[in-house]
Structure formats: structure tokens, C-alpha cells
CSV table of C-alpha atoms in Angstrom, one decimal:
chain,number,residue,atom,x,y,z
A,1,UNK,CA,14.8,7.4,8.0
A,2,UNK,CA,13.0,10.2,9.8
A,3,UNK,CA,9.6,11.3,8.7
A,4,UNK,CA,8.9,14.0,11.4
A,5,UNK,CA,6.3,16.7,10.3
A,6,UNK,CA,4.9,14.7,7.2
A,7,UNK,CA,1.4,13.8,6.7
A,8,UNK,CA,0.8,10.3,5.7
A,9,UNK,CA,-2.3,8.3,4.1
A,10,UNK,CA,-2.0,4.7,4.4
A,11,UNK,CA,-5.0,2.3,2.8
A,12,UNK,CA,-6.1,-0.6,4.3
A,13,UNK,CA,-4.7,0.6,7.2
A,14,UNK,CA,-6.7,-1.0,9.9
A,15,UNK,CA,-5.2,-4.7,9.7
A,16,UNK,CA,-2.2,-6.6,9.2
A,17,UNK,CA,0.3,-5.0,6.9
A,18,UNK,CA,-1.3,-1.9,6.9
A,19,UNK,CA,-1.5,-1.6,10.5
A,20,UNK,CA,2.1,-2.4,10.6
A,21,UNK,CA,3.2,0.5,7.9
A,22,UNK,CA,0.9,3.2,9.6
A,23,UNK,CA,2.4,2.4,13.2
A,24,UNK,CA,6.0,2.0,11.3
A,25,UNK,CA,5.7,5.9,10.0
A,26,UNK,CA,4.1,7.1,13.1
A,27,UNK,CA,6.8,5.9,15.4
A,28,UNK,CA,9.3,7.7,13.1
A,29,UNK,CA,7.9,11.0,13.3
A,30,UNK,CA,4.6,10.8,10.7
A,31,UNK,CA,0.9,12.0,11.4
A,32,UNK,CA,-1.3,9.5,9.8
A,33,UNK,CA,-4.2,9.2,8.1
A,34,UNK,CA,-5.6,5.1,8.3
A,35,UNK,CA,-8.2,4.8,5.4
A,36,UNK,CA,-9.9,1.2,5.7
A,37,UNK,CA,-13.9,0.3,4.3
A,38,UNK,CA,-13.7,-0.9,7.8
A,39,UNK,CA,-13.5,2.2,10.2
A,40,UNK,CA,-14.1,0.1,13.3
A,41,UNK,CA,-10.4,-1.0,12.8
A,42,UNK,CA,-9.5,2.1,11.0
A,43,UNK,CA,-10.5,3.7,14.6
A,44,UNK,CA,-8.4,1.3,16.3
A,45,UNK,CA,-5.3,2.0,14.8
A,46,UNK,CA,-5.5,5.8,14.3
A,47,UNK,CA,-6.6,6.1,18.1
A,48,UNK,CA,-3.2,4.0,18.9
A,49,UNK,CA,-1.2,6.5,16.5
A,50,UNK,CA,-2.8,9.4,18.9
A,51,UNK,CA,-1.5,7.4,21.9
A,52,UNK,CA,2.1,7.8,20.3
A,53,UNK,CA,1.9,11.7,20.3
A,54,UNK,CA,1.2,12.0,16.9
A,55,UNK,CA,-2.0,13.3,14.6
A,56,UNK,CA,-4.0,11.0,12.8
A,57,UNK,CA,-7.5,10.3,11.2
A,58,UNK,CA,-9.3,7.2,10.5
A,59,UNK,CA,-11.1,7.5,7.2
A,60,UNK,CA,-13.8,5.0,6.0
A,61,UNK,CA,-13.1,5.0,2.0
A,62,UNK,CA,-14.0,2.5,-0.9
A,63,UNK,CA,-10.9,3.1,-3.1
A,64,UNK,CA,-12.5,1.9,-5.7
A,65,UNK,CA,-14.9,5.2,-5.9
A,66,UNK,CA,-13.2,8.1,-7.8
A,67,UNK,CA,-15.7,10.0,-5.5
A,68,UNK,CA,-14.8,8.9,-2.4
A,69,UNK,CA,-10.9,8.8,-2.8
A,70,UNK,CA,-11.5,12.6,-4.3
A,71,UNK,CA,-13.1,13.8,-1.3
A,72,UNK,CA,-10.8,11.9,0.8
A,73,UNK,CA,-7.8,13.9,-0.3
A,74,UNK,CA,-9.8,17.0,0.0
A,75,UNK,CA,-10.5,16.2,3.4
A,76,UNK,CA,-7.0,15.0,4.5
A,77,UNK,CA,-5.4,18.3,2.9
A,78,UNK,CA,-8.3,20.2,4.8
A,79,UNK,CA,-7.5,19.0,8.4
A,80,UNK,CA,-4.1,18.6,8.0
A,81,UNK,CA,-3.0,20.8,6.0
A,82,UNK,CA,-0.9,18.4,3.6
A,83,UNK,CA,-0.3,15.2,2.0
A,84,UNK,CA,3.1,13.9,1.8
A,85,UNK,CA,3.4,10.2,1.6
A,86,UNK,CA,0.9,8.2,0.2
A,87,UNK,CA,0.8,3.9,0.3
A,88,UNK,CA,-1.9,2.2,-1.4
A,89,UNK,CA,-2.2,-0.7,0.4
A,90,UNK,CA,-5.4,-1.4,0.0
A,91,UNK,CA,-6.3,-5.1,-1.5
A,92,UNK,CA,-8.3,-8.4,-1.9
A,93,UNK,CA,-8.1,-11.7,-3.0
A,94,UNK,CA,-10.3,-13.9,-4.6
A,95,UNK,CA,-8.5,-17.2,-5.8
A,96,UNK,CA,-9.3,-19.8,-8.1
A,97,UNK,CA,-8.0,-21.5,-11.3
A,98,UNK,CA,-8.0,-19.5,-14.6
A,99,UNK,CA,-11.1,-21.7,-15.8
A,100,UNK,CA,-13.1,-21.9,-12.8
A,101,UNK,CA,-12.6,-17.8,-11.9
A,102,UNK,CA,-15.8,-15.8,-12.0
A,103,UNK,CA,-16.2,-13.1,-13.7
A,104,UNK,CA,-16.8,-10.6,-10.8
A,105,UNK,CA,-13.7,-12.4,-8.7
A,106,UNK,CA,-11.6,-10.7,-11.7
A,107,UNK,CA,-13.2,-7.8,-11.5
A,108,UNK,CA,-13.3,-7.1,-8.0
A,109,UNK,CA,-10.1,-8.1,-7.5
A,110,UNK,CA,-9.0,-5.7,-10.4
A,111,UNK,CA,-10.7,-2.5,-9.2
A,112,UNK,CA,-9.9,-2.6,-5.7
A,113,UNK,CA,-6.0,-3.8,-5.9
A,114,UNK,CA,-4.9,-1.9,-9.1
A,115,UNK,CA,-8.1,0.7,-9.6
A,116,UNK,CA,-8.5,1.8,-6.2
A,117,UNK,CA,-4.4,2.5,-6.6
A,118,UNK,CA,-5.1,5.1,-9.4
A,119,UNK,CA,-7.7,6.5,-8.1
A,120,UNK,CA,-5.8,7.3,-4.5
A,121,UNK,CA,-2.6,8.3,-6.4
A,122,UNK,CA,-4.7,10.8,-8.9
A,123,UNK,CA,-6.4,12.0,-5.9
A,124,UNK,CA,-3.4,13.4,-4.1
A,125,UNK,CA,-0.7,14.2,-7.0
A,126,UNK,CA,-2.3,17.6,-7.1
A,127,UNK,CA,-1.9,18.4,-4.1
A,128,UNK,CA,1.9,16.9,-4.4
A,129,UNK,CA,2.2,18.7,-7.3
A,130,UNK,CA,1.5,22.1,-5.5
A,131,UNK,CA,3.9,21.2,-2.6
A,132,UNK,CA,6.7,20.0,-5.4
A,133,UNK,CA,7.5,17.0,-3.0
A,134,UNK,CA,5.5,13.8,-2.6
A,135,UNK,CA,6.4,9.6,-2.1
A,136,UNK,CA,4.4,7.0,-3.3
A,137,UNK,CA,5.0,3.8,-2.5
A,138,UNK,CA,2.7,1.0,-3.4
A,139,UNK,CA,2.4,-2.5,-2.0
A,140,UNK,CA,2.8,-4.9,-4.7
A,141,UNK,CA,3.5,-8.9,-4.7
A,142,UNK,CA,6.0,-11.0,-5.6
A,143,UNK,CA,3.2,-13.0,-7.5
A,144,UNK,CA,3.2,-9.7,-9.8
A,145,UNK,CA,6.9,-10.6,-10.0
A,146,UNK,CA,7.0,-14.1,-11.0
A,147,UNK,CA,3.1,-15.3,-11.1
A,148,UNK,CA,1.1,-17.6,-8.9
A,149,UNK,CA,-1.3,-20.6,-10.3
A,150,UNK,CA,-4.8,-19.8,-9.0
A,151,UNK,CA,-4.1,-16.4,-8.7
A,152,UNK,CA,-4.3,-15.0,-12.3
A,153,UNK,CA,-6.4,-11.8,-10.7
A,154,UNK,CA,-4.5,-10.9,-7.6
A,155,UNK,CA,-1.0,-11.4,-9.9
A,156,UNK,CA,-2.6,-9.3,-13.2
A,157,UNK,CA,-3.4,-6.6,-10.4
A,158,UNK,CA,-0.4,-6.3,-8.6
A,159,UNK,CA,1.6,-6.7,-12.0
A,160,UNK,CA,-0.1,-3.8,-13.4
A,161,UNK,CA,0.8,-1.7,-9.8
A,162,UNK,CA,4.5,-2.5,-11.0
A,163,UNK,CA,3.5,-1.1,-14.5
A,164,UNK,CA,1.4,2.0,-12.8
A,165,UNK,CA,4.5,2.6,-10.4
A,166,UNK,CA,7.0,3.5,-13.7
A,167,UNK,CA,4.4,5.4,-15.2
A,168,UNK,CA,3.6,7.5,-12.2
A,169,UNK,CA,7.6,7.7,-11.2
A,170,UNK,CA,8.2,9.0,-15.0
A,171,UNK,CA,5.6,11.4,-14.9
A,172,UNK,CA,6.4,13.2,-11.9
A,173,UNK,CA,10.2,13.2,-10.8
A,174,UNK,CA,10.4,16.9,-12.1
A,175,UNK,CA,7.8,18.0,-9.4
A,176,UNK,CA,10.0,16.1,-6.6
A,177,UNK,CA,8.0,13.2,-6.6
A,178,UNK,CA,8.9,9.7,-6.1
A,179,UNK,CA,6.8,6.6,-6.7
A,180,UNK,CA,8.2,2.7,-5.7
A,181,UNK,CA,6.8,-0.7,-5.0
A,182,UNK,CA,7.3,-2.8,-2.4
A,183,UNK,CA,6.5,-6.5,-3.6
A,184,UNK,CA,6.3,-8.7,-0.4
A,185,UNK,CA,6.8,-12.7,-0.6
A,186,UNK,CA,4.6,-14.9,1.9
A,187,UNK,CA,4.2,-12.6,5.2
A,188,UNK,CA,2.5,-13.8,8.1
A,189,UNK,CA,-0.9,-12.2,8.3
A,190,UNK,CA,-4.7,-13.1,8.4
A,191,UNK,CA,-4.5,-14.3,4.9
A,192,UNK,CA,-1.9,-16.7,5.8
A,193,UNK,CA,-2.8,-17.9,8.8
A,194,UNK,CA,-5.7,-19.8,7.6
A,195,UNK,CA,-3.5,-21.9,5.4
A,196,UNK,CA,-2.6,-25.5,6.4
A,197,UNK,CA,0.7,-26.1,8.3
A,198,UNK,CA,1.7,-28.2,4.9
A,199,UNK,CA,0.8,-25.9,2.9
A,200,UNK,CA,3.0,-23.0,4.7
A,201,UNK,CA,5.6,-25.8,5.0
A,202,UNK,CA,5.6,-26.5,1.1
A,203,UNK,CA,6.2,-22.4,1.2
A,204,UNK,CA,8.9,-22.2,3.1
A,205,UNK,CA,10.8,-24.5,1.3
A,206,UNK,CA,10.7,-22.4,-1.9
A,207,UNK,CA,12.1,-19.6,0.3
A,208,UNK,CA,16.0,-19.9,0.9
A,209,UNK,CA,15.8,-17.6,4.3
A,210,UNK,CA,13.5,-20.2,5.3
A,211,UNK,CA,10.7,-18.8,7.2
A,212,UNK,CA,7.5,-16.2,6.2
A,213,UNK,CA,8.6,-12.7,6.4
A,214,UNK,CA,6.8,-10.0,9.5
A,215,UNK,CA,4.5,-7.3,8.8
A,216,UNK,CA,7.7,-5.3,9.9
A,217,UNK,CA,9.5,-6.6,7.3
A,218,UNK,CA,7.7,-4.5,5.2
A,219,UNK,CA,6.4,-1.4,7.1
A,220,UNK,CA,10.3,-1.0,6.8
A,221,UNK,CA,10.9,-1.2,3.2
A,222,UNK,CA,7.9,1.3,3.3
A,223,UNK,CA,9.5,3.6,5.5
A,224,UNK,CA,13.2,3.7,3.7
A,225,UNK,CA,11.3,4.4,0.1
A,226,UNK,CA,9.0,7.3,2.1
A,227,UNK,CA,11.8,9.0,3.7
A,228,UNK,CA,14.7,11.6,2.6
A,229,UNK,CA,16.9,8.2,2.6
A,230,UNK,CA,15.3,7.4,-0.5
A,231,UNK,CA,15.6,10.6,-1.9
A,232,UNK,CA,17.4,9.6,-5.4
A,233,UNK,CA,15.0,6.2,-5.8
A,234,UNK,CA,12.1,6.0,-7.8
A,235,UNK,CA,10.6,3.5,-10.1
A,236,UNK,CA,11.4,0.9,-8.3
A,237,UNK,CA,10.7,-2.6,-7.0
A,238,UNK,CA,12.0,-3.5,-3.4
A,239,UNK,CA,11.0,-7.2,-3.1
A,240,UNK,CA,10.6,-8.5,0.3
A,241,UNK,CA,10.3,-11.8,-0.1
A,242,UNK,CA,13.1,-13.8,1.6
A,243,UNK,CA,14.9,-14.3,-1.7
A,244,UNK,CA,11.7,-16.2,-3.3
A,245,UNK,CA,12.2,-14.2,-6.3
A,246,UNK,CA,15.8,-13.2,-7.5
């Protein structure tokens, strides 16, 4: 699963899964661009990825502006002469039940989870396009997959990355490009952490490996469907969940 000499973008690449998938490509060969609305921890983690021997960027970018993820990929093509692999990572949540949800908790949710994933993959399929060889790989949910009560924006979103990831996979497998999901289950991370220990017990017993998955767990998953391995794969849905979903 080498990825030696290709340039990667990963959003939401200064914390937690992110992190994980951007160290996860540079240790197997990738220079890497982290692109976070946070560049103090996009700084962090691209300054680590230099540490390893390997180019990289930090990149602050709201991936919800066509602008900005336009002049991102200008940019990133500029320095580094290339865009290979992209993963839109980038998301939020903003929970509640169906009736109580805000309007703007729907929207925001909306715009940057499945919005700010068009915009970043229409922002570097040109350039794709001109190199005839590209993977995208998008970081969907396994609440996409099978739903979540008081989530009705976060699993809309991520169901609609699924639907995004078939179109873009149809649309470009003649110019050598590939486009997959990954759909994690309940991964340890910042978002989980701040859940009760019942709560994450209840979890776990809906999950027959019985235990949260690693950030690893998917920064893996992320590097098989970015590398030559997964050459003949597209359209996709790897679910890392712990066999949550089936």
C-alpha cells in the first residue's frame, strides 16, 4: 500500500481522524497537505509530517467556500506540483431530535459535511483529470448507512457523501480516477470522549467486536482505497464499524 511520490490533501486534518489519515499516508511514502479552519492544529500536524522526511503544507480553508477550496487547489498544485489523493474529511455535528433541530444546525451541518465535499472534490478533479490518475476517498458514517435518532443532519449529510461518491466514481473511472467511502462506526475521538461511560457501554454492546474502533482503524482503510492496491475499486463503501452494520 505504498504511496511514495504522491501529493495528498487531507481536510480536517489537524485533529483526530484526520490527524490519523494524514500521518497514516505520510508514513507510507505521501507529501501532505493538512487543510483545517483551524491552522494552529493544521501547523501542528503538517510540521510533524516534515519531521518524518516528507513535504507538507498546512492550509487554513472553510470547505464550505467554493472560493476558498478553488484557490486551495490552485495553490496545492502550485507548490507541489500535483494533486493525487484527496480525503474530505472535513465535518461537524450538531445533534438534536428531528422536532427540536434548528434550522441553521441542518444547514450547517449540511454545507460543511456534504457541501464542503463537493466543493473540495470539484476543486481538484481538473487537475486529476489532466494527470488521468486521481483517488478520492471520502469519510462517511455508518449512521449514513443505517441512521441514528437525533442525528437526522449528520446521517442526511453523510448519506448523501455515499450518493456523491457513486456519482463521482461513475463520472470519472475513464480518466483513471477512483472515488470510495469509508463509513466508520463509533471511533474513539474527541466527539466520543465526552460521552458518559453508560452511554459508550450501551455502544459497545450493539457492536459484536465489542470495543470502539482507533483512528488507525481508519487512516487504514484510507490508505488501502488511496493506493495502487486499490487500483480496480471504486464506488465503494468500506465500513469500519466493528460489524455494527452488516
Amino acid at each position: 500500500m505504498n504511496v511514495s511520490g504522491r501529493v495528498a490533501i487531507v481536510t480536517g486534518g489537524g485533529q483526530g481522524i484526520g490527524k490519523a489519515i494524514a500521518e497514516k499516508l505520510a508514513s507510507y511514502g505521501a507529501d501532505v497537505v493538512v487543510v483545517d479552519v483551524n491552522l494552529e492544529k493544521a501547523t501542528e500536524v503538517s510540521e510533524g509530517i516534515k519531521r518524518m522526511g516528507r513535504r507538507s503544507m498546512a492550509l487554513k480553508v472553510d470547505v464550505v467556500s467554493t472560493q476558498e477550496t478553488e484557490e486551495m487547489a490552485e495553490k496545492v498544485f502550485k507548490e507541489m506540483e500535483a494533486i493525487h489523493i484527496l480525503v474530505n474529511n472535513a465535518g461537524i455535528t450538531r445533534d438534536g431530535l428531528i422536532l427540536r433541530m434548528k434550522e441553521e444546525d441542518w444547514d450547517a451541518v449540511i454545507n460543511v459535511n456534504l457541501k464542503g465535499a463537493f466543493n473540495c472534490t470539484k476543486a481538484v478533479l481538473k487537475y486529476m483529470t489532466k494527470m488521468r490518475w486521481g483517488r478520492i476517498v471520502n469519510i462517511a458514517s455508518v449512521v449514513g448507512v443505517m441512521g441514528n435518532a437525533g442525528q437526522a443532519n449528520y446521517a442526511a449529510s453523510k448519506a448523501g457523501l455515499i450518493g456523491l461518491t457513486k456519482s463521482v466514481a461513475r463520472e470519472f473511472a475513464a480518466r483513471n480516477i477512483t472515488c470510495n467511502a469509508v463509513a466508520p462506526g463509533f471511533i474513539e475521538t474527541a466527539m466520543t470522549d465526552v460521552l458518559s461511560e453508560q452511554v459508550k457501554t450501551d455502544l459497545i454492546s450493539k457492536i459484536p467486536l465489542g470495543r470502539l474502533g482507533g483512528a488507525g482503524d481508519v487512516a487504514t482503510g484510507v490508505l488501502f482505497l488511496a493506493s495502487n492496491a486499490s487500483n480496480y475499486i471504486t464506488g465503494q463503501v468500506l465500513n469500519i464499524n466493528g460489524g455494527m452494520a452488516m
